[in-house]
């Protein structure tokens, strides 16, 4: 016969676990809201920067400018910037982006190219360190809601490697936010910058809302920034090439910040989904244990009644 006390203890443990997972789900939901507010807050700067770049592009032929960040050269070594999380309990978020980076490194090795890792997040750092992979730099303990100074520190490391000719190309591996239940690891070339890739297409922002007590995402299409048309007779205090040389690192910073923001939103959404599933599983397990407990209790009562009846019959 099942131990009733053991079943009661198990039920209590499952209910306590459900309280924890539900609290973690709500915390992740609140942080997703903060992440979306940050994306909206940083958007005006990104739009204005893109407008200025458009204007300079109309005055200059980027392909003819001799700027280090636009210079294409023979690729011998590639830096892989991999963005993962510091924490677990977020489903397959970390596993998927690490697998994407590992596959990409194998492809580069098959092409006869050298590669180095610049890792963001404790999970990726631990994984590749255990496998003795070439790690150039690691960034851990970042804010869950990314800030510009963190993106700037990562950009400085990338610029140092690229401008010193230690690496010839920088590729970014991060998780693009699609929805609360979907995210997609992608690879994007950061350096050298592609003049044609400076144009920002129509974008969209997401808003986390609740309807009937259920979280859902509303997506809103946003038109790309309109080019800033500079008059042909405009006189610049500095050479436009110098202005462009100063703006391109800012553009790189903005690209990295956007990737950090999307990765953070993907991680938080994955954690929210994972904790929601865990809460549902705990609820179902508690129901099953309650049913088992009631059956065992009923069996124990029946057994006691049978023993009393048997004892009474033996006395007669």
Coordinates of C-alpha atoms in Angstrom, one line a residue:
X1 CA 0.0 0.0 0.0
X2 CA 1.4 3.4 -0.9
X3 CA 2.8 5.5 2.0
X4 CA 0.2 8.3 2.6
X5 CA 2.8 10.6 4.3
X6 CA 5.2 10.3 1.3
X7 CA 2.4 11.2 -1.1
X8 CA 1.4 14.2 1.0
X9 CA 5.0 15.4 1.1
X10 CA 5.2 15.0 -2.7
X11 CA 2.0 17.0 -3.2
X12 CA 3.3 19.8 -1.0
X13 CA 6.7 19.8 -2.9
X14 CA 5.0 20.0 -6.3
X15 CA 2.7 22.8 -5.1
X16 CA 5.7 24.8 -3.8
X17 CA 7.6 24.2 -7.1
X18 CA 4.6 25.5 -9.0
X19 CA 4.6 28.7 -6.9
X20 CA 8.2 29.2 -7.8
X21 CA 7.8 28.6 -11.5
X22 CA 4.7 30.9 -11.6
X23 CA 6.7 33.7 -9.9
X24 CA 9.5 33.2 -12.4
X25 CA 7.1 33.4 -15.3
X26 CA 5.6 36.7 -14.0
X27 CA 9.1 38.2 -13.4
X28 CA 10.2 37.2 -17.0
X29 CA 7.0 38.8 -18.3
X30 CA 7.7 42.1 -16.5
X31 CA 11.3 42.1 -17.9
X32 CA 10.0 41.5 -21.4
X33 CA 7.9 44.6 -21.0
X34 CA 11.0 46.5 -19.8
X35 CA 12.9 45.2 -22.8
X36 CA 10.3 46.4 -25.3
X37 CA 10.2 49.9 -23.6
X38 CA 14.0 50.1 -24.0
X39 CA 13.8 49.2 -27.7
X40 CA 11.2 51.9 -28.2
X41 CA 13.4 54.4 -26.2
X42 CA 16.5 53.8 -28.3
X43 CA 14.7 53.9 -31.6
X44 CA 14.8 57.7 -32.2
X45 CA 18.7 57.7 -32.0
X46 CA 18.9 54.7 -34.4
X47 CA 16.5 56.3 -36.9
X48 CA 18.4 59.6 -36.8
X49 CA 21.7 57.9 -37.3
X50 CA 20.3 56.0 -40.3
X51 CA 19.0 59.2 -41.8
X52 CA 22.4 60.9 -41.6
X53 CA 24.1 57.9 -43.1
X54 CA 21.6 58.0 -45.9
X55 CA 22.3 61.6 -46.5
X56 CA 26.0 61.0 -46.6
X57 CA 25.6 58.1 -48.9
X58 CA 23.8 60.3 -51.4
X59 CA 26.7 62.8 -51.3
X60 CA 29.5 60.1 -51.3
X61 CA 30.1 56.9 -53.1
X62 CA 30.9 54.6 -50.2
X63 CA 32.6 52.1 -52.4
X64 CA 35.2 54.8 -53.4
X65 CA 35.9 56.0 -49.8
X66 CA 39.0 54.5 -48.2
X67 CA 37.6 53.8 -44.7
X68 CA 38.9 50.9 -42.6
X69 CA 35.5 49.7 -41.6
X70 CA 34.4 49.4 -45.2
X71 CA 37.6 47.8 -46.5
X72 CA 37.1 44.4 -48.0
X73 CA 40.2 42.1 -47.7
X74 CA 41.1 38.5 -48.1
X75 CA 39.6 36.5 -45.3
X76 CA 41.9 34.3 -43.3
X77 CA 40.6 34.7 -39.8
X78 CA 37.0 35.2 -38.7
X79 CA 35.7 36.4 -35.3
X80 CA 32.5 34.9 -34.2
X81 CA 30.5 37.1 -31.7
X82 CA 28.1 34.7 -30.0
X83 CA 25.4 36.1 -27.7
X84 CA 23.9 33.7 -25.1
X85 CA 22.5 34.0 -21.6
X86 CA 24.0 33.9 -18.2
X87 CA 21.2 31.7 -16.7
X88 CA 19.4 28.6 -17.6
X89 CA 15.7 27.5 -17.2
X90 CA 14.9 29.1 -20.5
X91 CA 14.1 26.1 -22.7
X92 CA 16.4 25.6 -25.7
X93 CA 17.4 29.2 -26.0
X94 CA 21.1 28.8 -25.1
X95 CA 21.4 25.3 -26.7
X96 CA 20.1 26.6 -30.0
X97 CA 22.4 29.6 -30.3
X98 CA 25.5 27.6 -29.1
X99 CA 24.7 24.9 -31.7
X100 CA 24.4 27.5 -34.4
X101 CA 27.8 28.9 -33.5
X102 CA 29.4 25.5 -33.3
X103 CA 28.2 24.5 -36.7
X104 CA 29.4 27.8 -38.2
X105 CA 32.9 27.3 -36.7
X106 CA 33.0 23.8 -38.2
X107 CA 32.0 25.3 -41.6
X108 CA 34.8 27.9 -41.4
X109 CA 37.4 25.2 -40.4
X110 CA 36.2 23.1 -43.4
X111 CA 36.9 26.1 -45.6
X112 CA 40.5 26.3 -44.3
X113 CA 39.8 29.5 -42.3
X114 CA 40.8 30.3 -38.8
X115 CA 38.2 31.5 -36.3
X116 CA 38.1 33.0 -32.8
X117 CA 35.2 33.3 -30.4
X118 CA 34.1 36.5 -28.7
X119 CA 31.5 35.2 -26.2
X120 CA 28.7 37.1 -24.5
X121 CA 26.9 35.2 -21.7
X122 CA 28.1 32.6 -19.1
X123 CA 26.5 29.7 -20.9
X124 CA 28.4 30.1 -24.2
X125 CA 31.7 30.8 -22.3
X126 CA 31.4 27.6 -20.2
X127 CA 30.5 25.5 -23.2
X128 CA 33.4 26.6 -25.4
X129 CA 36.0 26.7 -22.6
X130 CA 35.3 23.1 -21.8
X131 CA 36.0 22.2 -25.4
X132 CA 39.3 24.2 -25.6
X133 CA 38.0 26.4 -28.4
X134 CA 40.0 29.6 -29.3
X135 CA 38.3 32.3 -27.2
X136 CA 39.5 35.9 -27.7
X137 CA 37.3 37.6 -25.1
X138 CA 34.3 36.8 -22.9
X139 CA 31.6 39.2 -21.5
X140 CA 29.5 37.8 -18.6
X141 CA 27.3 39.3 -15.9
X142 CA 25.7 41.8 -18.3
X143 CA 22.4 43.4 -17.4
X144 CA 19.3 41.4 -18.3
X145 CA 18.0 44.5 -20.0
X146 CA 21.0 45.5 -22.2
X147 CA 22.5 49.0 -22.0
X148 CA 24.5 51.1 -24.4
X149 CA 27.8 50.9 -22.4
X150 CA 27.8 47.1 -22.7
X151 CA 27.3 47.2 -26.5
X152 CA 30.1 49.9 -26.7
X153 CA 32.6 47.6 -24.8
X154 CA 31.9 44.7 -27.1
X155 CA 32.2 47.0 -30.2
X156 CA 35.5 48.3 -28.9
X157 CA 36.9 44.7 -28.7
X158 CA 35.7 43.9 -32.2
X159 CA 37.1 47.2 -33.7
X160 CA 40.4 46.5 -32.0
X161 CA 40.7 43.1 -33.6
X162 CA 39.5 44.2 -37.0
X163 CA 41.5 47.4 -37.3
X164 CA 44.7 45.6 -36.2
X165 CA 44.2 43.0 -39.0
X166 CA 44.0 40.2 -36.4
X167 CA 40.7 39.2 -37.9
X168 CA 39.4 39.9 -41.4
X169 CA 35.7 39.4 -40.9
X170 CA 33.4 39.6 -37.9
X171 CA 30.2 37.5 -37.8
X172 CA 27.4 37.8 -35.2
X173 CA 25.5 34.8 -34.0
X174 CA 22.4 35.8 -32.0
X175 CA 18.8 34.9 -31.4
X176 CA 16.2 37.0 -33.3
X177 CA 13.0 37.5 -31.5
X178 CA 9.9 36.3 -33.4
X179 CA 7.2 35.8 -30.8
X180 CA 6.7 34.7 -27.2
X181 CA 6.9 31.1 -28.4
X182 CA 9.3 31.4 -31.3
X183 CA 12.8 32.7 -31.7
X184 CA 15.4 32.0 -34.4
X185 CA 19.2 31.8 -34.2
X186 CA 20.7 33.8 -37.1
X187 CA 24.2 34.8 -38.4
X188 CA 24.9 38.3 -39.6
X189 CA 28.1 39.8 -40.9
X190 CA 29.1 42.9 -38.8
X191 CA 32.5 43.8 -40.2
X192 CA 33.5 44.9 -42.8
X193 CA 30.4 47.0 -43.2
X194 CA 28.5 46.6 -46.4
X195 CA 27.6 50.0 -47.9
X196 CA 24.4 48.4 -49.3
X197 CA 23.5 46.9 -45.9
X198 CA 23.4 50.3 -44.2
X199 CA 19.9 50.9 -45.4
X200 CA 17.3 49.9 -42.7
X201 CA 14.1 48.3 -44.2
X202 CA 10.7 48.7 -42.6
X203 CA 10.8 47.5 -39.0
X204 CA 8.4 46.4 -36.4
X205 CA 8.1 46.6 -32.6
X206 CA 6.4 44.2 -30.3
X207 CA 4.2 45.0 -27.3
X208 CA 3.5 42.5 -24.6
X209 CA -0.2 42.7 -23.4
X210 CA -2.6 40.6 -21.5
X211 CA -6.1 39.6 -22.7
X212 CA -8.3 37.5 -20.5
X213 CA -5.4 36.9 -18.1
X214 CA -3.3 35.4 -21.0
X215 CA -0.1 37.1 -22.2
X216 CA 0.1 37.8 -25.9
X217 CA 2.2 39.9 -28.3
X218 CA 0.9 42.7 -30.5
X219 CA 3.2 43.5 -33.4
X220 CA 3.2 47.0 -34.9
X221 CA 4.8 47.7 -38.3
X222 CA 7.1 50.7 -38.4
X223 CA 8.2 52.5 -41.5
X224 CA 12.0 52.7 -42.0
X225 CA 13.5 56.2 -41.4
X226 CA 13.2 58.5 -44.4
X227 CA 16.6 59.5 -45.9
X228 CA 17.9 62.9 -44.9
X229 CA 18.4 64.8 -48.2
X230 CA 21.3 67.1 -47.8
X231 CA 21.3 70.1 -50.2
X232 CA 24.0 69.7 -52.9
X233 CA 25.5 73.1 -51.9
X234 CA 25.7 72.3 -48.2
X235 CA 29.2 73.0 -46.8
X236 CA 30.4 70.7 -44.1
X237 CA 32.8 72.0 -41.4
X238 CA 34.6 68.8 -41.7
X239 CA 35.3 66.5 -44.6
X240 CA 32.2 64.3 -45.1
X241 CA 34.5 61.3 -45.1
X242 CA 35.7 62.2 -41.6
X243 CA 32.1 62.5 -40.5
X244 CA 31.4 59.1 -42.0
X245 CA 34.4 57.7 -40.3
X246 CA 33.1 58.9 -36.9
X247 CA 29.5 57.7 -37.5
X248 CA 30.3 54.1 -38.7
X249 CA 31.5 53.0 -35.2
X250 CA 28.2 54.4 -33.8
X251 CA 26.3 52.4 -36.4
X252 CA 28.2 49.3 -35.3
X253 CA 27.4 50.0 -31.6
X254 CA 23.8 50.3 -32.5
X255 CA 23.8 47.0 -34.4
X256 CA 25.3 45.2 -31.4
X257 CA 22.9 46.9 -29.0
X258 CA 19.9 45.8 -31.1
X259 CA 21.2 42.3 -31.2
X260 CA 21.6 42.3 -27.4
X261 CA 18.1 43.6 -27.0
X262 CA 16.6 41.0 -29.3
X263 CA 18.6 38.2 -27.6
X264 CA 17.4 39.4 -24.2
X265 CA 13.8 39.5 -25.4
X266 CA 14.2 36.0 -26.8
X267 CA 15.7 34.7 -23.6
X268 CA 13.0 36.2 -21.4
X269 CA 10.3 35.0 -23.7
X270 CA 11.8 31.5 -23.7
X271 CA 12.0 31.5 -19.9
X272 CA 8.5 32.7 -19.6
X273 CA 7.3 29.9 -21.9
X274 CA 9.4 27.3 -20.0
X275 CA 8.1 28.4 -16.6
X276 CA 4.5 28.5 -17.9
X277 CA 4.9 24.9 -19.2
X278 CA 6.5 23.9 -15.9
X279 CA 3.6 25.4 -13.9
X280 CA 1.1 23.6 -16.1
X281 CA 3.0 20.3 -15.6
X282 CA 3.1 20.8 -11.9
X283 CA -0.6 21.5 -11.8
X284 CA -1.3 18.2 -13.7
X285 CA 1.1 16.3 -11.5
X286 CA -0.6 17.6 -8.4
X287 CA -3.9 16.5 -9.7
X288 CA -2.6 13.0 -10.4
X289 CA -1.0 12.8 -6.9
X290 CA -4.2 14.0 -5.3
X291 CA -6.1 11.2 -7.1
X292 CA -3.5 8.6 -6.0
X293 CA -3.6 9.9 -2.4
X294 CA -7.4 9.7 -2.3
X295 CA -7.4 6.2 -3.7
X296 CA -4.7 5.1 -1.2
X297 CA -6.6 6.8 1.7
X298 CA -9.8 5.1 0.6
X299 CA -8.0 1.7 0.4
X300 CA -6.6 2.3 3.9
X301 CA -10.1 3.1 5.3
X302 CA -11.6 0.1 3.6
X303 CA -8.8 -2.1 5.0
X304 CA -9.4 -0.8 8.5
X305 CA -13.2 -1.4 8.2
X306 CA -12.5 -5.0 7.1
X307 CA -10.2 -5.6 10.0
X308 CA -12.9 -4.3 12.5
X309 CA -15.6 -6.5 10.9
X310 CA -13.3 -9.5 10.9
X311 CA -12.5 -8.9 14.6
X312 CA -16.1 -8.5 15.5
X313 CA -17.0 -11.8 13.7
X314 CA -14.2 -13.6 15.5
X315 CA -15.6 -12.5 18.9
X316 CA -19.0 -13.8 18.0

